[in-house]
Tab-separated table of C-alpha atoms in Angstrom:
chain	number	residue	atom	x	y	z
A	30	MET	CA	-5.822	7.412	-24.035
A	31	SER	CA	-9.325	6.205	-24.823
A	32	HIS	CA	-10.417	2.642	-25.616
A	33	VAL	CA	-12.378	1.155	-28.468
A	34	ALA	CA	-15.884	1.346	-27.022
A	35	SER	CA	-17.267	-1.546	-29.029
A	36	ASP	CA	-14.847	-4.115	-27.646
A	37	PRO	CA	-15.743	-5.214	-24.093
A	38	ALA	CA	-12.337	-6.778	-23.567
A	39	VAL	CA	-10.633	-3.533	-24.507
A	40	MET	CA	-13.015	-1.451	-22.407
A	41	GLY	CA	-11.765	-3.152	-19.265
A	42	MET	CA	-11.646	-0.509	-16.565
A	43	THR	CA	-13.708	2.203	-18.243
A	44	ARG	CA	-16.966	1.794	-16.310
A	45	PRO	CA	-17.700	1.125	-12.619
A	46	ALA	CA	-18.657	-2.445	-11.894
A	47	GLN	CA	-21.808	-3.199	-9.953
A	48	HIS	CA	-21.511	-5.213	-6.746
A	49	GLY	CA	-24.254	-7.746	-6.013
A	50	LEU	CA	-24.239	-10.502	-8.627
A	51	ARG	CA	-20.623	-9.906	-9.689
A	52	LEU	CA	-18.895	-9.152	-6.380
A	53	TRP	CA	-20.103	-11.881	-4.061
A	54	PRO	CA	-19.354	-14.913	-6.275
A	55	THR	CA	-15.906	-13.420	-6.899
A	56	TYR	CA	-15.430	-12.869	-3.186
A	57	LEU	CA	-16.480	-16.424	-2.311
A	58	VAL	CA	-14.054	-17.907	-4.840
A	59	THR	CA	-11.278	-15.642	-3.552
A	60	LEU	CA	-12.056	-16.507	0.053
A	61	LEU	CA	-11.928	-20.217	-0.800
A	62	CYS	CA	-8.464	-19.704	-2.289
A	63	VAL	CA	-7.337	-17.856	0.853
A	64	VAL	CA	-8.624	-20.680	3.042
A	65	VAL	CA	-6.775	-23.276	0.959
A	66	PHE	CA	-3.326	-21.668	1.090
A	67	SER	CA	-3.824	-20.519	4.711
A	68	LEU	CA	-4.790	-23.973	6.020
A	69	PRO	CA	-1.494	-24.625	7.865
A	70	ASN	CA	-1.853	-21.299	9.676
A	71	LEU	CA	-5.559	-21.105	10.491
A	72	ILE	CA	-5.903	-22.898	13.838
A	73	ASP	CA	-2.733	-21.588	15.514
A	74	PRO	CA	-1.493	-18.698	13.351
A	75	MET	CA	2.116	-17.628	13.347
A	76	MET	CA	2.869	-14.050	14.376
A	77	ARG	CA	6.042	-12.000	14.749
A	78	TYR	CA	7.215	-10.966	18.196
A	79	ASP	CA	6.163	-7.317	17.826
A	80	ASP	CA	2.624	-8.345	16.867
A	81	PHE	CA	1.894	-9.818	20.311
A	82	PRO	CA	1.090	-6.451	21.977
A	83	ALA	CA	-1.757	-6.004	19.473
A	84	LEU	CA	-3.052	-9.490	20.245
A	85	MET	CA	-2.971	-8.779	23.973
A	86	ALA	CA	-4.318	-5.200	23.564
A	87	GLU	CA	-1.273	-3.809	25.378
A	88	PRO	CA	-0.631	-0.260	24.078
A	89	ALA	CA	2.553	0.138	26.131
A	90	GLY	CA	4.217	-2.498	23.951
A	91	PHE	CA	3.493	-0.473	20.820
A	92	TRP	CA	4.080	3.058	22.108
A	93	GLU	CA	7.586	3.525	20.690
A	94	LYS	CA	6.329	2.723	17.178
A	95	THR	CA	4.164	5.813	17.245
A	96	LEU	CA	7.389	7.822	17.273
A	97	HIS	CA	9.581	5.641	15.062
A	98	GLU	CA	6.935	4.572	12.530
A	99	GLY	CA	3.994	6.951	12.935
A	100	ARG	CA	1.481	4.099	13.359
A	101	TRP	CA	-1.108	6.080	15.302
A	102	LEU	CA	-4.142	4.193	13.973
A	103	ASN	CA	-2.572	0.945	15.121
A	104	TYR	CA	-1.893	2.448	18.528
A	105	LEU	CA	-5.562	3.324	18.959
A	106	TRP	CA	-6.373	-0.285	18.070
A	107	HIS	CA	-4.088	-1.401	20.910
A	108	GLU	CA	-6.220	0.755	23.226
A	109	ARG	CA	-9.447	-1.124	22.383
A	110	GLY	CA	-9.700	-2.754	25.812
A	111	PHE	CA	-10.699	-6.278	24.758
A	112	VAL	CA	-8.852	-9.361	23.507
A	113	THR	CA	-9.951	-11.779	20.816
A	114	PRO	CA	-8.229	-15.097	19.988
A	115	SER	CA	-5.430	-15.079	17.425
A	116	TRP	CA	-7.184	-17.563	15.122
A	117	LEU	CA	-10.188	-15.238	14.891
A	118	ASN	CA	-8.021	-12.202	14.183
A	119	PHE	CA	-6.122	-14.072	11.478
A	120	ALA	CA	-9.351	-15.307	9.892
A	121	LEU	CA	-10.755	-11.755	9.863
A	122	TYR	CA	-7.526	-10.409	8.388
A	123	GLN	CA	-7.537	-12.942	5.541
A	124	MET	CA	-11.231	-12.284	4.891
A	125	LEU	CA	-10.498	-8.571	4.578
A	126	TRP	CA	-7.650	-9.261	2.162
A	127	ALA	CA	-10.018	-11.406	0.081
A	128	ILE	CA	-12.597	-8.583	0.076
A	129	PHE	CA	-9.968	-6.146	-1.168
A	130	ALA	CA	-8.804	-8.488	-3.947
A	131	ALA	CA	-12.335	-9.315	-5.095
A	132	SER	CA	-13.503	-5.693	-4.994
A	133	LEU	CA	-10.474	-4.430	-6.887
A	134	ALA	CA	-10.920	-7.110	-9.552
A	135	VAL	CA	-14.610	-6.267	-9.992
A	136	ALA	CA	-13.800	-2.567	-10.276
A	137	ALA	CA	-10.950	-3.219	-12.709
A	138	ILE	CA	-12.463	-5.761	-15.093
A	139	GLY	CA	-15.831	-4.046	-15.454
A	140	ARG	CA	-19.338	-5.394	-15.858
A	141	HIS	CA	-18.970	-6.163	-19.585
A	142	ALA	CA	-16.213	-8.740	-19.203
A	143	GLN	CA	-16.510	-12.471	-18.654
A	144	PRO	CA	-16.840	-13.292	-14.930
A	145	TRP	CA	-14.022	-15.798	-15.388
A	146	PHE	CA	-11.481	-12.981	-15.809
A	147	THR	CA	-12.827	-11.136	-12.775
A	148	GLY	CA	-12.248	-14.186	-10.611
A	149	LEU	CA	-8.843	-14.792	-12.159
A	150	MET	CA	-7.696	-11.258	-11.369
A	151	ALA	CA	-8.973	-11.493	-7.795
A	152	LEU	CA	-7.092	-14.753	-7.290
A	153	LEU	CA	-3.886	-13.408	-8.772
A	154	ILE	CA	-4.058	-10.371	-6.473
A	155	VAL	CA	-4.815	-12.385	-3.352
A	156	ILE	CA	-1.745	-14.645	-3.751
A	157	SER	CA	0.649	-11.706	-3.399
A	158	PRO	CA	3.828	-12.979	-1.681
A	159	SER	CA	4.258	-9.598	0.036
A	160	ALA	CA	0.732	-9.901	1.408
A	161	MET	CA	1.633	-13.302	2.805
A	162	LEU	CA	4.752	-11.905	4.491
A	163	ILE	CA	2.937	-8.964	6.050
A	164	SER	CA	0.099	-11.205	7.253
A	165	LEU	CA	2.370	-12.298	10.133
A	166	TRP	CA	1.460	-8.952	11.737
A	167	PHE	CA	-2.271	-9.575	11.322
A	168	ASN	CA	-3.239	-8.482	14.835
A	169	THR	CA	-1.617	-5.074	14.402
A	170	LEU	CA	-2.801	-4.412	10.861
A	171	LEU	CA	-6.468	-5.361	11.194
A	172	PRO	CA	-7.863	-1.791	11.339
A	173	GLY	CA	-5.706	-0.565	8.462
A	174	LEU	CA	-6.608	-3.453	6.187
A	175	ALA	CA	-10.263	-3.008	7.112
A	176	LEU	CA	-10.095	0.557	5.754
A	177	VAL	CA	-8.312	-0.610	2.597
A	178	ALA	CA	-10.960	-3.293	2.003
A	179	LEU	CA	-13.762	-0.809	2.693
A	180	TYR	CA	-12.388	1.665	0.163
A	181	ALA	CA	-12.068	-1.077	-2.466
A	182	TRP	CA	-15.633	-2.257	-1.814
A	183	LEU	CA	-16.944	1.304	-2.113
A	184	GLY	CA	-15.223	1.431	-5.485
A	185	THR	CA	-17.497	-1.311	-6.832
A	186	TRP	CA	-20.645	0.815	-6.664
A	187	MET	CA	-19.931	4.496	-5.926
A	188	ARG	CA	-19.603	7.121	-8.630
A	189	ALA	CA	-15.954	7.704	-9.514
A	190	SER	CA	-16.083	11.368	-8.473
A	191	SER	CA	-17.590	10.547	-5.070
A	192	HIS	CA	-15.154	7.700	-4.574
A	193	ARG	CA	-12.172	9.903	-5.346
A	194	ALA	CA	-13.440	12.540	-2.937
A	195	LEU	CA	-12.943	9.968	-0.163
A	196	LEU	CA	-9.326	9.345	-1.128
A	197	PRO	CA	-7.702	12.028	1.104
A	198	PRO	CA	-9.187	10.887	4.443
A	199	PHE	CA	-8.609	7.212	3.611
A	200	VAL	CA	-4.985	7.927	2.643
A	201	VAL	CA	-4.348	9.784	5.901
A	202	LEU	CA	-5.860	7.022	8.039
A	203	THR	CA	-4.286	4.059	6.228
A	204	PHE	CA	-0.876	5.771	6.238
A	205	MET	CA	-1.099	5.666	10.043
A	206	ALA	CA	-1.525	1.892	9.809
A	207	TYR	CA	1.135	1.011	7.230
A	208	THR	CA	3.138	3.389	5.057
A	209	THR	CA	2.383	1.788	1.682
A	210	TYR	CA	-1.301	1.000	2.275
A	211	PRO	CA	-2.288	4.286	0.526
A	212	LEU	CA	-0.803	2.877	-2.692
A	213	LEU	CA	-3.432	0.128	-2.601
A	214	LEU	CA	-6.072	2.853	-2.489
A	215	LEU	CA	-4.449	4.490	-5.506
A	216	ALA	CA	-4.620	1.166	-7.357
A	217	VAL	CA	-8.377	1.060	-6.733
A	218	CYS	CA	-8.829	4.587	-8.094
A	219	LEU	CA	-6.747	3.808	-11.156
A	220	ALA	CA	-8.706	0.617	-11.791
A	221	ARG	CA	-12.177	2.084	-11.725
A	222	SER	CA	-11.508	5.359	-13.565
A	223	GLU	CA	-14.470	5.930	-15.895
A	224	ASN	CA	-13.225	8.470	-18.428
A	225	ARG	CA	-9.509	8.058	-18.805
A	226	SER	CA	-7.461	10.873	-20.234
A	227	LEU	CA	-4.133	12.524	-19.575
A	228	ARG	CA	-5.913	15.309	-17.711
A	229	ASP	CA	-7.836	12.842	-15.561
A	230	LEU	CA	-4.675	10.856	-14.772
A	231	ILE	CA	-2.722	13.956	-13.801
A	232	GLY	CA	-5.646	15.120	-11.636
A	233	LEU	CA	-5.764	11.775	-9.825
A	234	LEU	CA	-2.008	11.700	-9.248
A	235	VAL	CA	-2.032	15.279	-7.954
A	236	LEU	CA	-4.895	14.416	-5.592
A	237	PHE	CA	-3.031	11.365	-4.332
A	238	THR	CA	0.229	13.283	-3.937
A	239	PHE	CA	-1.413	15.992	-1.869
A	240	SER	CA	-3.266	13.346	0.169
A	241	PHE	CA	-0.014	11.486	0.853
A	242	ALA	CA	1.747	14.721	1.792
A	243	ALA	CA	-1.146	15.550	4.128
A	244	ALA	CA	-0.787	12.132	5.752
A	245	VAL	CA	2.938	12.686	6.348
A	246	LEU	CA	2.303	16.170	7.723
A	247	CYS	CA	-0.435	14.851	9.997
A	248	VAL	CA	1.842	12.183	11.468
A	249	TYR	CA	4.697	14.656	11.878
A	250	THR	CA	2.392	17.093	13.657
A	251	ILE	CA	1.025	14.442	16.020
A	252	ASN	CA	4.562	13.331	16.847
A	253	LEU	CA	5.504	16.946	17.562
A	254	GLN	CA	2.556	17.382	19.916
A	255	VAL	CA	3.031	14.046	21.699
A	256	HIS	CA	6.754	13.273	21.473
A	257	GLY	CA	8.176	16.733	20.845
A	258	VAL	CA	9.711	15.576	17.548
A	259	PHE	CA	8.568	16.888	14.182
A	260	GLY	CA	9.185	13.828	12.043
A	261	VAL	CA	9.512	10.061	12.268
A	262	PRO	CA	13.047	9.203	13.407
A	263	LEU	CA	13.905	5.605	12.624
A	264	ALA	CA	14.662	3.205	15.464
A	265	GLU	CA	18.288	2.239	16.072
A	266	TRP	CA	17.749	-1.396	15.076
A	267	ARG	CA	17.191	-0.325	11.457
A	268	ASP	CA	20.872	0.744	11.163
A	269	ALA	CA	19.812	3.721	9.089
A	270	THR	CA	22.211	6.288	7.627
A	271	PRO	CA	20.014	9.372	7.076
A	272	ALA	CA	21.192	11.637	4.286
A	273	GLN	CA	22.244	15.063	5.533
A	274	ASP	CA	23.308	16.417	2.142
A	275	PHE	CA	23.575	15.493	-1.524
A	276	ALA	CA	26.585	13.270	-0.860
A	277	GLY	CA	24.494	11.352	1.666
A	278	LEU	CA	21.792	10.780	-0.940
A	279	ILE	CA	24.354	9.418	-3.388
A	280	ALA	CA	25.799	7.136	-0.719
A	281	ASN	CA	22.364	5.609	-0.115
A	282	ILE	CA	21.714	4.725	-3.771
A	283	PRO	CA	23.025	1.116	-3.390
A	284	LEU	CA	20.297	0.542	-0.796
A	285	ILE	CA	17.706	1.015	-3.543
A	286	GLN	CA	19.217	-1.821	-5.547
A	287	GLN	CA	19.402	-4.028	-2.460
A	288	SER	CA	15.772	-3.324	-1.557
A	289	LEU	CA	14.481	-4.001	-5.075
A	290	ALA	CA	16.571	-7.162	-5.371
A	291	GLY	CA	15.373	-8.336	-1.964
A	292	PHE	CA	11.774	-7.815	-2.983
A	293	LEU	CA	12.207	-9.603	-6.310
A	294	ILE	CA	13.947	-12.610	-4.754
A	295	SER	CA	11.407	-12.760	-1.925
A	296	THR	CA	8.530	-12.565	-4.414
A	297	SER	CA	10.142	-15.419	-6.331
A	298	PHE	CA	10.620	-17.490	-3.132
A	299	GLY	CA	14.387	-17.385	-3.571
A	300	LEU	CA	14.364	-18.795	-7.112
A	301	GLU	CA	16.395	-16.664	-9.512
A	302	ALA	CA	14.826	-18.289	-12.570
A	303	VAL	CA	11.376	-17.300	-11.320
A	304	ALA	CA	12.593	-13.749	-10.741
A	305	ALA	CA	13.825	-13.575	-14.343
A	306	PHE	CA	10.494	-14.985	-15.509
A	307	HIS	CA	8.580	-12.226	-13.720
A	308	LEU	CA	10.783	-9.517	-15.170
A	309	GLY	CA	10.258	-10.883	-18.653
A	310	LEU	CA	6.520	-11.241	-18.165
A	311	PHE	CA	6.312	-7.680	-16.873
A	312	GLY	CA	7.899	-6.467	-20.097
A	313	LEU	CA	5.642	-8.596	-22.338
A	314	THR	CA	2.538	-7.552	-20.424
A	315	THR	CA	3.462	-3.916	-20.790
A	316	ALA	CA	3.927	-4.372	-24.541
A	317	VAL	CA	0.485	-5.989	-24.917
A	318	LEU	CA	-1.236	-3.227	-22.946
A	319	LEU	CA	0.538	-0.505	-24.913
A	320	TRP	CA	-0.580	-2.202	-28.114
A	321	ARG	CA	-4.204	-2.918	-27.274
A	322	ALA	CA	-5.039	-0.621	-24.343
A	323	PRO	CA	-2.555	2.263	-24.084
A	324	GLY	CA	-4.812	4.175	-21.699
A	325	GLU	CA	-4.803	1.335	-19.207
A	326	ALA	CA	-1.054	0.945	-19.600
A	327	ALA	CA	-0.567	4.615	-18.738
A	328	TYR	CA	-2.816	4.453	-15.665
A	329	LEU	CA	-1.410	1.222	-14.260
A	330	HIS	CA	2.220	2.155	-14.892
A	331	ALA	CA	1.630	5.567	-13.329
A	332	GLY	CA	0.456	3.897	-10.123
A	333	PHE	CA	3.264	1.357	-10.282
A	334	TRP	CA	6.075	3.850	-10.721
A	335	ILE	CA	4.776	6.518	-8.358
A	336	GLY	CA	4.750	3.841	-5.653
A	337	VAL	CA	8.273	2.698	-6.487
A	338	ALA	CA	9.419	6.332	-6.571
A	339	LEU	CA	7.995	7.005	-3.099
A	340	ILE	CA	9.882	4.029	-1.695
A	341	MET	CA	13.081	5.072	-3.456
A	342	VAL	CA	12.824	8.589	-2.028
A	343	GLN	CA	12.292	7.139	1.443
A	344	ILE	CA	15.355	4.900	1.064
A	345	LEU	CA	17.534	7.777	-0.138
A	346	LYS	CA	16.352	10.019	2.670
A	347	THR	CA	16.543	7.570	5.565
A	348	GLY	CA	19.344	5.289	4.448
A	349	ALA	CA	17.373	2.206	5.520
A	350	LEU	CA	16.452	-0.858	3.478
A	351	ALA	CA	12.804	-1.253	2.481
A	352	PRO	CA	11.458	-4.699	3.469
A	353	PRO	CA	9.868	-6.879	0.746
A	354	ARG	CA	6.481	-6.668	2.466
A	355	GLY	CA	6.466	-2.916	1.869
A	356	PHE	CA	6.158	-3.549	-1.872
A	357	ILE	CA	2.730	-5.120	-1.506
A	358	PHE	CA	1.254	-2.727	-4.086
A	359	VAL	CA	3.732	-3.893	-6.767
A	360	TRP	CA	2.286	-7.393	-7.027
A	361	VAL	CA	-1.264	-6.018	-6.912
A	362	ILE	CA	-0.719	-3.782	-9.934
A	363	TYR	CA	1.410	-6.439	-11.646
A	364	GLY	CA	-1.405	-8.955	-11.206
A	365	MET	CA	-3.919	-6.527	-12.693
A	366	MET	CA	-1.671	-5.991	-15.699
A	367	ILE	CA	-1.141	-9.712	-16.299
A	368	VAL	CA	-4.831	-10.569	-16.297
A	369	ARG	CA	-5.833	-7.597	-18.432
A	370	ALA	CA	-3.151	-8.490	-20.991
A	371	ALA	CA	-4.347	-12.098	-21.035
A	372	GLN	CA	-7.934	-10.945	-21.429
A	373	LEU	CA	-7.006	-8.790	-24.418
A	374	LEU	CA	-5.070	-11.616	-26.069
A	375	VAL	CA	-7.886	-14.128	-25.496
A	376	ALA	CA	-10.370	-11.705	-27.070
A	377	GLN	CA	-8.067	-11.498	-30.079
A	378	GLY	CA	-8.083	-15.294	-30.394
A	379	GLY	CA	-5.365	-17.623	-31.562
A	380	THR	CA	-2.400	-19.265	-29.914
A	381	SER	CA	-1.232	-16.160	-28.024
A	382	GLY	CA	-4.512	-16.027	-26.101
A	383	ARG	CA	-4.268	-19.661	-25.023
A	384	ILE	CA	-0.642	-19.249	-23.971
A	385	ALA	CA	-1.484	-16.114	-21.979
A	386	LYS	CA	-4.383	-17.776	-20.169
A	387	ASN	CA	-2.346	-20.891	-19.354
A	388	THR	CA	0.536	-18.739	-18.106
A	389	VAL	CA	-1.761	-16.956	-15.662
A	390	LEU	CA	-3.170	-20.268	-14.444
A	391	LEU	CA	0.343	-21.667	-14.013
A	392	ILE	CA	1.381	-18.683	-11.882
A	393	LEU	CA	-1.786	-18.984	-9.842
A	394	PHE	CA	-1.449	-22.677	-9.032
A	395	CYS	CA	2.298	-22.497	-8.359
A	396	TYR	CA	1.915	-19.579	-5.947
A	397	ILE	CA	-0.989	-21.161	-4.088
A	398	LEU	CA	1.309	-24.129	-3.471
A	399	LEU	CA	4.306	-21.970	-2.539
A	400	ILE	CA	2.307	-19.854	-0.071
A	401	PHE	CA	0.806	-23.014	1.438
A	402	GLN	CA	4.339	-24.351	1.948
A	403	GLN	CA	5.489	-21.051	3.427
A	404	TYR	CA	2.707	-21.075	6.013
A	405	ALA	CA	3.473	-24.746	6.687
A	406	SER	CA	7.102	-23.850	7.458
A	407	TYR	CA	5.928	-22.181	10.675
A	408	ARG	CA	4.226	-25.308	12.023
A	409	PRO	CA	7.330	-26.906	13.655
A	410	TRP	CA	7.869	-23.717	15.708
A	411	GLN	CA	4.221	-23.558	16.686
A	412	LYS	CA	4.234	-27.249	17.630
A	413	GLU	CA	7.430	-27.012	19.693
A	414	THR	CA	6.240	-23.934	21.555
A	415	ARG	CA	2.860	-25.552	22.282
A	416	ALA	CA	4.703	-28.527	23.788
A	417	LEU	CA	6.790	-26.147	25.905
A	418	ALA	CA	3.635	-24.311	26.967
A	419	THR	CA	2.181	-27.566	28.313
A	420	VAL	CA	5.194	-27.934	30.607
A	421	VAL	CA	5.111	-24.281	31.643
A	422	ALA	CA	1.410	-24.458	32.480
A	423	GLN	CA	1.886	-27.574	34.621
A	424	SER	CA	5.074	-26.453	36.366
A	425	ASN	CA	4.944	-24.997	39.862
A	426	THR	CA	8.485	-23.644	39.550
A	427	PRO	CA	10.106	-21.059	37.263
A	428	VAL	CA	10.934	-22.231	33.728
A	429	THR	CA	14.264	-21.244	32.202
A	430	ILE	CA	15.534	-21.641	28.638
A	431	VAL	CA	19.329	-21.896	28.483
A	432	GLY	CA	20.934	-20.942	25.187
A	433	ASP	CA	20.098	-18.921	22.100
A	434	ILE	CA	16.626	-19.841	20.885
A	435	LEU	CA	17.517	-18.463	17.459
A	436	ASP	CA	19.682	-21.587	17.070
A	437	LEU	CA	16.662	-23.888	17.297
A	438	PRO	CA	15.977	-25.614	13.951
A	439	SER	CA	12.291	-24.733	14.199
A	440	ALA	CA	13.141	-21.091	14.959
A	441	GLN	CA	15.463	-20.870	11.966
A	442	ARG	CA	12.855	-22.388	9.684
A	443	ALA	CA	10.258	-19.885	10.917
A	444	VAL	CA	12.799	-17.016	10.668
A	445	ILE	CA	12.451	-16.095	14.348
A	446	ASN	CA	14.733	-13.097	14.877
A	447	ASN	CA	14.099	-12.139	18.496
A	448	ALA	CA	13.916	-14.149	21.712
A	449	LEU	CA	10.922	-12.049	22.741
A	450	GLY	CA	8.937	-14.133	20.277
A	451	LEU	CA	9.201	-17.124	22.621
A	452	GLU	CA	8.518	-15.096	25.771
A	453	PHE	CA	5.388	-13.537	24.280
A	454	ARG	CA	4.330	-16.909	22.871
A	455	MET	CA	4.395	-18.450	26.359
A	456	ASP	CA	2.428	-15.507	27.693
A	457	GLN	CA	-0.144	-16.054	24.941
A	458	LEU	CA	-0.514	-19.785	25.620
A	459	THR	CA	-0.124	-19.906	29.391
A	460	GLY	CA	-0.331	-16.398	30.810
A	461	ARG	CA	3.111	-16.953	32.353
A	462	ARG	CA	6.519	-15.543	31.510
A	463	ILE	CA	9.665	-17.630	31.197
A	464	SER	CA	13.353	-16.748	31.549
A	465	ILE	CA	15.774	-16.941	28.611
A	466	CYS	CA	19.497	-16.395	29.020
A	467	ALA	CA	22.872	-17.480	27.686
A	468	THR	CA	24.580	-20.543	29.204
A	469	SER	CA	27.373	-18.502	30.769
A	470	ALA	CA	24.867	-16.381	32.655
A	471	CYS	CA	22.647	-19.206	33.841
A	472	ASP	CA	24.854	-22.111	34.873
A	473	ALA	CA	25.359	-20.755	38.383
A	474	ALA	CA	21.764	-19.885	39.021
A	475	GLN	CA	19.650	-22.602	37.418
A	476	SER	CA	16.547	-23.481	39.411
A	477	GLY	CA	13.159	-24.933	38.720
A	478	THR	CA	12.462	-26.394	35.281
A	479	VAL	CA	15.310	-25.924	32.803
A	480	PHE	CA	15.419	-26.517	29.045
A	481	HIS	CA	18.561	-26.403	26.909
A	482	VAL	CA	18.711	-25.309	23.283
A	483	THR	CA	20.140	-28.138	21.127
A	484	ASP	CA	20.273	-29.113	17.494
A	485	GLU	CA	17.380	-31.489	18.156
A	486	GLY	CA	15.240	-28.825	19.798
A	487	LEU	CA	14.495	-27.933	23.417
A	488	LEU	CA	15.708	-30.684	25.771
A	489	ARG	CA	14.635	-30.729	29.394
A	490	GLN	CA	17.430	-30.990	31.930
């Protein structure tokens, strides 16, 4: 599993990169990319309804997730006692994601490679569609992503042995922020491994497995002490069918296919041709790495498949679909593989190298545009709710919304799935609550300022 030491392109991930001159230019380029595709969402960022308690620093609104999701680090963040504006939180979140992408790229490419490839890998990581989807919970996930970014940054200058020694505590803490965050830490360790071998790989995977098990045990124990439940029972809204026996596990197998298909289609922005393209490119990339850098192929695929296996086990056990955002590590490792394969082909010279480089650039530019458009799709909802907030702020009487807000065109475009999103949004903008109810329940008791849900939007009575 060793590389040809005389070929810098083949060496790739064999030595720890130095920060300083290599990291900060990469970070600045990555941050610029983040700013570009986040432009529609920077001033008034979109957030999901269950992210508002984190914005408002209201721990009571997050308490049930400590039981049903084990997010104890996030709960402590809700207890911070101060509130910062949403635009600042979103900007910090995106900066942290850029730090992670840049640090991982620097650690992965190594100090012997051309800086161009380091920047290219960082950019390909940062445009992860799953990362874009999960960024709508930026207020809640700030502390967890901060730890992920810190661990990646430490990987650019610490000795590999010292860096790995920090893996267990970082896995435990990030698991309490988001279940698959620890897999991003594993990707960092795999990227900056100095002396790759089968023994080293097995040692790393064993360390990660025990760290992940410790994280699960820690959450289970805290839930037992606080809630009296040893485990993390899923909330009713997930419509889970937990497996009680082997037959239950078999019955949940179709959910694996649905989860993987949902992730692939989401990653491809609903375009089946793009999904097929990614599957084909994954196979070609794997072939190139096996040919030119089998050690890297083994390390990266080990991280890829152990992550997929953990999600599959969770699906079989709980009987609940895994959301596309939970696969955030898949694109990260996939992006690393693509750039490393392109780097190896470019070093070889010829037409294959040019095609590989142009393919990476095509993916990069297309996904910057697609993510920009995705963030822009939330603007009609933000604009309509700001207009409503102006009325609410100026009204001296109660404000009532009559009808199902999920039928609003702007709500459908922004994939609003709970009326609480509008209630919390008004609280954010005005500090006041509004009433929302169905027409049959409100016709007899309408008073004050009333809006009706229509195909054209909210119309004032």
